[in-house]
Amino acid sequence: MSNNGWPLYEVFIRTKSGLSHRHAGSVHAADDQMALDAARDTYTRRMEGVSLWVVRSDRIVASDPAENSAFFEPAEDKIYRHPTFYEIPDGVENL
Amino acid sequence: MYTQGLDQKDKARQPTGEETAAQQDAFQARVDAEEKIEPKEWMPAAYRRTLVRQISQHAHSEIIGMQPEGNWLTRAPSLKRKAILLAKVQDEAGHGLYLYSAAETLGVSRDEMVGDLLSGKAKYSSIFNYPTLTWADIGAIGWLVDGAAIMNQIPLCRCSYGPYARAMVRVCKEESFHQRQGFELMLELCRGTGAQKAMAQDALDRWWWPSLMMFGPNDADSKHSAQSMAWKIKRFSNDELRQKFVDVTAPQAEFLGLRIPDAALNFNAETGHYDFGEIDWSEFHQVLAGNGPCNRERMEKRRAAHDDGAWVREAAEAHAAKRAARDAA
């Protein structure tokens, strides 16, 4: 018996209103609806979610960790994007 | 705990041609700095291999572990106990799935892992090769076996491999109910009739030593633990965890009014720990080798469940195919 016809889906859960969906794990399923049901049964037995997303793993486009330094390099030395770069004298309020 | 049988098979400990000393050092530096290793990041082949084996063995243990407790679902003494036991067994299935999911991030397929379990090639925790002979066994398992598992799993929440650590956090949240329901079950039996208390004592007598064996061989006989510790997969040694388990559980047994079946068990005021007797390692090795009371039965049941469930898988595939065809038309 093979799972060959059963693609892998990544599961994302919003635990309550106001929070974003977070990655919880994965399930194998024959189709999208089954993936949703499987995700509910596997990851929310204790009402851990108000919303579930399932996405086929092969549809996810991810950055390559091996390329991290080159990929994120532009941001690395722009320290002026941080508020701490700017010196505001004492006595100035609300800045 | 889930590394039984790992030691013998892993011969390739030297870095291969493709893994330079520089890469290994950089990896070790990350681990030493308590950085988590995530999927697709560079890792030594041996690190990947050892994790695939450990995580998949852990997953198989959860799945097989459904059987000894599943055995009493139809004979639970009350609706409350039945609902509780159902919930626990469902959790074990869920734990197995979290762990298969984590293992798959290392590049092994679900098919391969399930295939290895069904063929008998893969190992699972030896504790599940013991039978559940009475209702009190369900209490003993929750209290002792889940108790031992918790002791092992809490440090794993900090293991160096991200997906395994996160799966363990999820598991630990659910595991504490498992232990509490077991202890509460034992408590109710101990406060009941003489026969009920005797049943509880008998279950403790049979499950105590196998639970201690769950922590694996003594440190002196556990030569390959050192690499797992260096890679921060393993955080505490077998003996450390086993000692902690005894220290925590002995007072609980006293509270229940039960006697732990170890004449050498004694609180040592000097060390602040309980001294305890020697484990019969020959039994452990027999069970590991496949000669425990239930090894064959566990595998037969797992294979039968897989085969008997084939029609469900086939129906799901047929349904999916039919809908896909209809949508395409």
PDB file of N, CA, C and O in Angstrom, chain A residues 21-70:
ATOM      1  N   HIS A  21      -2.008  33.010  11.302  1.00  0.00           N
ATOM      2  CA  HIS A  21      -1.850  31.562  11.188  1.00  0.00           C
ATOM      3  C   HIS A  21      -0.378  31.225  11.399  1.00  0.00           C
ATOM      4  O   HIS A  21       0.506  31.930  10.915  1.00  0.00           O
ATOM      5  N   ARG A  22      -0.140  30.143  12.137  1.00  0.00           N
ATOM      6  CA  ARG A  22       1.241  29.690  12.339  1.00  0.00           C
ATOM      7  C   ARG A  22       1.374  28.245  11.891  1.00  0.00           C
ATOM      8  O   ARG A  22       0.435  27.456  12.015  1.00  0.00           O
ATOM      9  N   HIS A  23       2.551  27.912  11.407  1.00  0.00           N
ATOM     10  CA  HIS A  23       2.798  26.567  10.895  1.00  0.00           C
ATOM     11  C   HIS A  23       2.780  25.563  12.045  1.00  0.00           C
ATOM     12  O   HIS A  23       3.427  25.777  13.078  1.00  0.00           O
ATOM     13  N   ALA A  24       2.034  24.482  11.884  1.00  0.00           N
ATOM     14  CA  ALA A  24       1.902  23.498  12.967  1.00  0.00           C
ATOM     15  C   ALA A  24       2.521  22.155  12.593  1.00  0.00           C
ATOM     16  O   ALA A  24       2.897  21.384  13.469  1.00  0.00           O
ATOM     17  N   GLY A  25       2.610  21.853  11.314  1.00  0.00           N
ATOM     18  CA  GLY A  25       3.118  20.540  10.910  1.00  0.00           C
ATOM     19  C   GLY A  25       2.568  20.196   9.542  1.00  0.00           C
ATOM     20  O   GLY A  25       2.277  21.086   8.747  1.00  0.00           O
ATOM     21  N   SER A  26       2.397  18.903   9.279  1.00  0.00           N
ATOM     22  CA  SER A  26       1.943  18.498   7.956  1.00  0.00           C
ATOM     23  C   SER A  26       1.025  17.284   8.035  1.00  0.00           C
ATOM     24  O   SER A  26       0.959  16.610   9.061  1.00  0.00           O
ATOM     25  N   VAL A  27       0.265  17.044   6.967  1.00  0.00           N
ATOM     26  CA  VAL A  27      -0.545  15.831   6.845  1.00  0.00           C
ATOM     27  C   VAL A  27      -0.453  15.337   5.404  1.00  0.00           C
ATOM     28  O   VAL A  27      -0.217  16.131   4.485  1.00  0.00           O
ATOM     29  N   HIS A  28      -0.657  14.050   5.202  1.00  0.00           N
ATOM     30  CA  HIS A  28      -0.838  13.498   3.861  1.00  0.00           C
ATOM     31  C   HIS A  28      -2.329  13.327   3.643  1.00  0.00           C
ATOM     32  O   HIS A  28      -3.060  12.932   4.561  1.00  0.00           O
ATOM     33  N   ALA A  29      -2.833  13.628   2.429  1.00  0.00           N
ATOM     34  CA  ALA A  29      -4.249  13.430   2.153  1.00  0.00           C
ATOM     35  C   ALA A  29      -4.435  13.223   0.658  1.00  0.00           C
ATOM     36  O   ALA A  29      -3.590  13.622  -0.140  1.00  0.00           O
ATOM     37  N   ALA A  30      -5.568  12.599   0.304  1.00  0.00           N
ATOM     38  CA  ALA A  30      -5.837  12.316  -1.100  1.00  0.00           C
ATOM     39  C   ALA A  30      -6.331  13.557  -1.830  1.00  0.00           C
ATOM     40  O   ALA A  30      -6.155  13.675  -3.037  1.00  0.00           O
ATOM     41  N   ASP A  31      -6.986  14.479  -1.090  1.00  0.00           N
ATOM     42  CA  ASP A  31      -7.450  15.722  -1.718  1.00  0.00           C
ATOM     43  C   ASP A  31      -7.550  16.833  -0.676  1.00  0.00           C
ATOM     44  O   ASP A  31      -7.317  16.603   0.512  1.00  0.00           O
ATOM     45  N   ASP A  32      -7.917  18.026  -1.138  1.00  0.00           N
ATOM     46  CA  ASP A  32      -7.908  19.206  -0.262  1.00  0.00           C
ATOM     47  C   ASP A  32      -8.848  19.078   0.927  1.00  0.00           C
ATOM     48  O   ASP A  32      -8.493  19.429   2.056  1.00  0.00           O
ATOM     49  N   GLN A  33     -10.068  18.588   0.689  1.00  0.00           N
ATOM     50  CA  GLN A  33     -11.031  18.498   1.794  1.00  0.00           C
ATOM     51  C   GLN A  33     -10.553  17.515   2.844  1.00  0.00           C
ATOM     52  O   GLN A  33     -10.666  17.747   4.046  1.00  0.00           O
ATOM     53  N   MET A  34     -10.012  16.406   2.385  1.00  0.00           N
ATOM     54  CA  MET A  34      -9.493  15.411   3.309  1.00  0.00           C
ATOM     55  C   MET A  34      -8.322  15.978   4.110  1.00  0.00           C
ATOM     56  O   MET A  34      -8.162  15.698   5.296  1.00  0.00           O
ATOM     57  N   ALA A  35      -7.517  16.802   3.441  1.00  0.00           N
ATOM     58  CA  ALA A  35      -6.391  17.439   4.132  1.00  0.00           C
ATOM     59  C   ALA A  35      -6.899  18.329   5.258  1.00  0.00           C
ATOM     60  O   ALA A  35      -6.350  18.339   6.364  1.00  0.00           O
ATOM     61  N   LEU A  36      -7.957  19.067   4.989  1.00  0.00           N
ATOM     62  CA  LEU A  36      -8.543  19.942   6.012  1.00  0.00           C
ATOM     63  C   LEU A  36      -9.065  19.114   7.186  1.00  0.00           C
ATOM     64  O   LEU A  36      -8.825  19.431   8.359  1.00  0.00           O
ATOM     65  N   ASP A  37      -9.791  18.039   6.880  1.00  0.00           N
ATOM     66  CA  ASP A  37     -10.327  17.181   7.944  1.00  0.00           C
ATOM     67  C   ASP A  37      -9.193  16.536   8.744  1.00  0.00           C
ATOM     68  O   ASP A  37      -9.248  16.488   9.978  1.00  0.00           O
ATOM     69  N   ALA A  38      -8.185  16.051   8.042  1.00  0.00           N
ATOM     70  CA  ALA A  38      -7.052  15.414   8.722  1.00  0.00           C
ATOM     71  C   ALA A  38      -6.317  16.420   9.609  1.00  0.00           C
ATOM     72  O   ALA A  38      -5.921  16.099  10.725  1.00  0.00           O
ATOM     73  N   ALA A  39      -6.166  17.634   9.102  1.00  0.00           N
ATOM     74  CA  ALA A  39      -5.486  18.672   9.882  1.00  0.00           C
ATOM     75  C   ALA A  39      -6.281  18.989  11.146  1.00  0.00           C
ATOM     76  O   ALA A  39      -5.723  19.130  12.233  1.00  0.00           O
ATOM     77  N   ARG A  40      -7.591  19.067  11.027  1.00  0.00           N
ATOM     78  CA  ARG A  40      -8.435  19.324  12.191  1.00  0.00           C
ATOM     79  C   ARG A  40      -8.275  18.200  13.230  1.00  0.00           C
ATOM     80  O   ARG A  40      -8.084  18.454  14.414  1.00  0.00           O
ATOM     81  N   ASP A  41      -8.331  16.940  12.762  1.00  0.00           N
ATOM     82  CA  ASP A  41      -8.253  15.807  13.688  1.00  0.00           C
ATOM     83  C   ASP A  41      -6.882  15.658  14.308  1.00  0.00           C
ATOM     84  O   ASP A  41      -6.759  15.209  15.446  1.00  0.00           O
ATOM     85  N   THR A  42      -5.855  16.013  13.559  1.00  0.00           N
ATOM     86  CA  THR A  42      -4.491  15.827  14.068  1.00  0.00           C
ATOM     87  C   THR A  42      -4.048  16.979  14.957  1.00  0.00           C
ATOM     88  O   THR A  42      -3.386  16.751  15.964  1.00  0.00           O
ATOM     89  N   TYR A  43      -4.384  18.195  14.564  1.00  0.00           N
ATOM     90  CA  TYR A  43      -3.774  19.356  15.235  1.00  0.00           C
ATOM     91  C   TYR A  43      -4.703  20.183  16.101  1.00  0.00           C
ATOM     92  O   TYR A  43      -4.255  21.125  16.738  1.00  0.00           O
ATOM     93  N   THR A  44      -6.002  19.869  16.125  1.00  0.00           N
ATOM     94  CA  THR A  44      -6.883  20.708  16.947  1.00  0.00           C
ATOM     95  C   THR A  44      -7.825  19.881  17.801  1.00  0.00           C
ATOM     96  O   THR A  44      -9.025  20.169  17.879  1.00  0.00           O
ATOM     97  N   ARG A  45      -7.317  18.883  18.480  1.00  0.00           N
ATOM     98  CA  ARG A  45      -8.170  18.064  19.346  1.00  0.00           C
ATOM     99  C   ARG A  45      -8.599  18.821  20.605  1.00  0.00           C
ATOM    100  O   ARG A  45      -9.501  18.392  21.313  1.00  0.00           O
ATOM    101  N   ARG A  46      -7.939  19.907  20.890  1.00  0.00           N
ATOM    102  CA  ARG A  46      -8.283  20.665  22.095  1.00  0.00           C
ATOM    103  C   ARG A  46      -8.671  22.091  21.753  1.00  0.00           C
ATOM    104  O   ARG A  46      -8.349  23.010  22.475  1.00  0.00           O
ATOM    105  N   MET A  47      -9.393  22.241  20.647  1.00  0.00           N
ATOM    106  CA  MET A  47      -9.847  23.572  20.252  1.00  0.00           C
ATOM    107  C   MET A  47      -8.678  24.546  20.115  1.00  0.00           C
ATOM    108  O   MET A  47      -8.783  25.688  20.508  1.00  0.00           O
ATOM    109  N   GLU A  48      -7.580  24.025  19.543  1.00  0.00           N
ATOM    110  CA  GLU A  48      -6.432  24.909  19.398  1.00  0.00           C
ATOM    111  C   GLU A  48      -6.557  25.854  18.219  1.00  0.00           C
ATOM    112  O   GLU A  48      -5.612  26.545  17.896  1.00  0.00           O
ATOM    113  N   GLY A  49      -7.693  25.854  17.528  1.00  0.00           N
ATOM    114  CA  GLY A  49      -7.737  26.725  16.361  1.00  0.00           C
ATOM    115  C   GLY A  49      -9.125  27.226  16.037  1.00  0.00           C
ATOM    116  O   GLY A  49     -10.123  26.557  16.272  1.00  0.00           O
ATOM    117  N   VAL A  50      -9.183  28.453  15.497  1.00  0.00           N
ATOM    118  CA  VAL A  50     -10.449  28.971  14.965  1.00  0.00           C
ATOM    119  C   VAL A  50     -10.399  28.995  13.444  1.00  0.00           C
ATOM    120  O   VAL A  50     -11.412  29.203  12.802  1.00  0.00           O
ATOM    121  N   SER A  51      -9.202  28.798  12.897  1.00  0.00           N
ATOM    122  CA  SER A  51      -9.084  28.778  11.445  1.00  0.00           C
ATOM    123  C   SER A  51      -7.906  27.907  11.024  1.00  0.00           C
ATOM    124  O   SER A  51      -6.853  27.937  11.657  1.00  0.00           O
ATOM    125  N   LEU A  52      -8.122  27.115   9.988  1.00  0.00           N
ATOM    126  CA  LEU A  52      -7.080  26.222   9.486  1.00  0.00           C
ATOM    127  C   LEU A  52      -6.779  26.534   8.031  1.00  0.00           C
ATOM    128  O   LEU A  52      -7.703  26.728   7.242  1.00  0.00           O
ATOM    129  N   TRP A  53      -5.500  26.568   7.663  1.00  0.00           N
ATOM    130  CA  TRP A  53      -5.116  26.599   6.260  1.00  0.00           C
ATOM    131  C   TRP A  53      -4.343  25.326   5.973  1.00  0.00           C
ATOM    132  O   TRP A  53      -3.492  24.940   6.772  1.00  0.00           O
ATOM    133  N   VAL A  54      -4.611  24.691   4.854  1.00  0.00           N
ATOM    134  CA  VAL A  54      -3.739  23.610   4.404  1.00  0.00           C
ATOM    135  C   VAL A  54      -3.252  23.984   3.008  1.00  0.00           C
ATOM    136  O   VAL A  54      -4.037  24.462   2.182  1.00  0.00           O
ATOM    137  N   VAL A  55      -1.978  23.803   2.766  1.00  0.00           N
ATOM    138  CA  VAL A  55      -1.367  24.160   1.489  1.00  0.00           C
ATOM    139  C   VAL A  55      -0.520  22.990   1.041  1.00  0.00           C
ATOM    140  O   VAL A  55       0.276  22.476   1.824  1.00  0.00           O
ATOM    141  N   ARG A  56      -0.691  22.583  -0.219  1.00  0.00           N
ATOM    142  CA  ARG A  56       0.166  21.509  -0.715  1.00  0.00           C
ATOM    143  C   ARG A  56       1.621  21.950  -0.606  1.00  0.00           C
ATOM    144  O   ARG A  56       1.992  23.037  -1.038  1.00  0.00           O
ATOM    145  N   SER A  57       2.445  21.103  -0.016  1.00  0.00           N
ATOM    146  CA  SER A  57       3.847  21.453   0.246  1.00  0.00           C
ATOM    147  C   SER A  57       4.583  21.823  -1.026  1.00  0.00           C
ATOM    148  O   SER A  57       5.457  22.692  -1.004  1.00  0.00           O
ATOM    149  N   ASP A  58       4.229  21.164  -2.145  1.00  0.00           N
ATOM    150  CA  ASP A  58       4.966  21.451  -3.380  1.00  0.00           C
ATOM    151  C   ASP A  58       4.552  22.779  -4.005  1.00  0.00           C
ATOM    152  O   ASP A  58       5.129  23.204  -4.998  1.00  0.00           O
ATOM    153  N   ARG A  59       3.531  23.462  -3.406  1.00  0.00           N
ATOM    154  CA  ARG A  59       3.165  24.779  -3.907  1.00  0.00           C
ATOM    155  C   ARG A  59       3.877  25.891  -3.153  1.00  0.00           C
ATOM    156  O   ARG A  59       3.721  27.067  -3.463  1.00  0.00           O
ATOM    157  N   ILE A  60       4.587  25.513  -2.093  1.00  0.00           N
ATOM    158  CA  ILE A  60       5.256  26.536  -1.304  1.00  0.00           C
ATOM    159  C   ILE A  60       6.581  26.878  -1.949  1.00  0.00           C
ATOM    160  O   ILE A  60       7.359  25.990  -2.310  1.00  0.00           O
ATOM    161  N   VAL A  61       6.839  28.171  -2.113  1.00  0.00           N
ATOM    162  CA  VAL A  61       8.113  28.636  -2.639  1.00  0.00           C
ATOM    163  C   VAL A  61       8.910  29.144  -1.445  1.00  0.00           C
ATOM    164  O   VAL A  61       8.445  30.001  -0.697  1.00  0.00           O
ATOM    165  N   ALA A  62      10.092  28.593  -1.248  1.00  0.00           N
ATOM    166  CA  ALA A  62      10.864  28.953  -0.063  1.00  0.00           C
ATOM    167  C   ALA A  62      12.238  29.477  -0.446  1.00  0.00           C
ATOM    168  O   ALA A  62      12.804  29.089  -1.466  1.00  0.00           O
ATOM    169  N   SER A  63      12.754  30.361   0.387  1.00  0.00           N
ATOM    170  CA  SER A  63      14.130  30.824   0.162  1.00  0.00           C
ATOM    171  C   SER A  63      15.080  29.683   0.508  1.00  0.00           C
ATOM    172  O   SER A  63      14.760  28.820   1.306  1.00  0.00           O
ATOM    173  N   ASP A  64      16.230  29.677  -0.110  1.00  0.00           N
ATOM    174  CA  ASP A  64      17.202  28.599   0.076  1.00  0.00           C
ATOM    175  C   ASP A  64      18.159  28.972   1.206  1.00  0.00           C
ATOM    176  O   ASP A  64      18.892  29.957   1.079  1.00  0.00           O
ATOM    177  N   PRO A  65      18.159  28.199   2.299  1.00  0.00           N
ATOM    178  CA  PRO A  65      19.023  28.567   3.431  1.00  0.00           C
ATOM    179  C   PRO A  65      20.496  28.697   3.043  1.00  0.00           C
ATOM    180  O   PRO A  65      21.221  29.495   3.624  1.00  0.00           O
ATOM    181  N   ALA A  66      20.927  27.924   2.061  1.00  0.00           N
ATOM    182  CA  ALA A  66      22.326  27.981   1.643  1.00  0.00           C
ATOM    183  C   ALA A  66      22.661  29.340   1.045  1.00  0.00           C
ATOM    184  O   ALA A  66      23.821  29.757   1.018  1.00  0.00           O
ATOM    185  N   GLU A  67      21.630  30.053   0.565  1.00  0.00           N
ATOM    186  CA  GLU A  67      21.831  31.366  -0.059  1.00  0.00           C
ATOM    187  C   GLU A  67      21.519  32.505   0.896  1.00  0.00           C
ATOM    188  O   GLU A  67      21.426  33.661   0.478  1.00  0.00           O
ATOM    189  N   ASN A  68      21.298  32.183   2.176  1.00  0.00           N
ATOM    190  CA  ASN A  68      20.851  33.202   3.130  1.00  0.00           C
ATOM    191  C   ASN A  68      21.657  34.487   3.122  1.00  0.00           C
ATOM    192  O   ASN A  68      21.090  35.580   3.071  1.00  0.00           O
ATOM    193  N   SER A  69      22.983  34.382   3.186  1.00  0.00           N
ATOM    194  CA  SER A  69      23.753  35.636   3.294  1.00  0.00           C
ATOM    195  C   SER A  69      23.561  36.511   2.070  1.00  0.00           C
ATOM    196  O   SER A  69      23.329  37.709   2.196  1.00  0.00           O
ATOM    197  N   ALA A  70      23.639  35.915   0.886  1.00  0.00           N
ATOM    198  CA  ALA A  70      23.466  36.717  -0.338  1.00  0.00           C
ATOM    199  C   ALA A  70      22.046  37.258  -0.431  1.00  0.00           C
ATOM    200  O   ALA A  70      21.838  38.429  -0.750  1.00  0.00           O
TER     201      ALA A  70
END
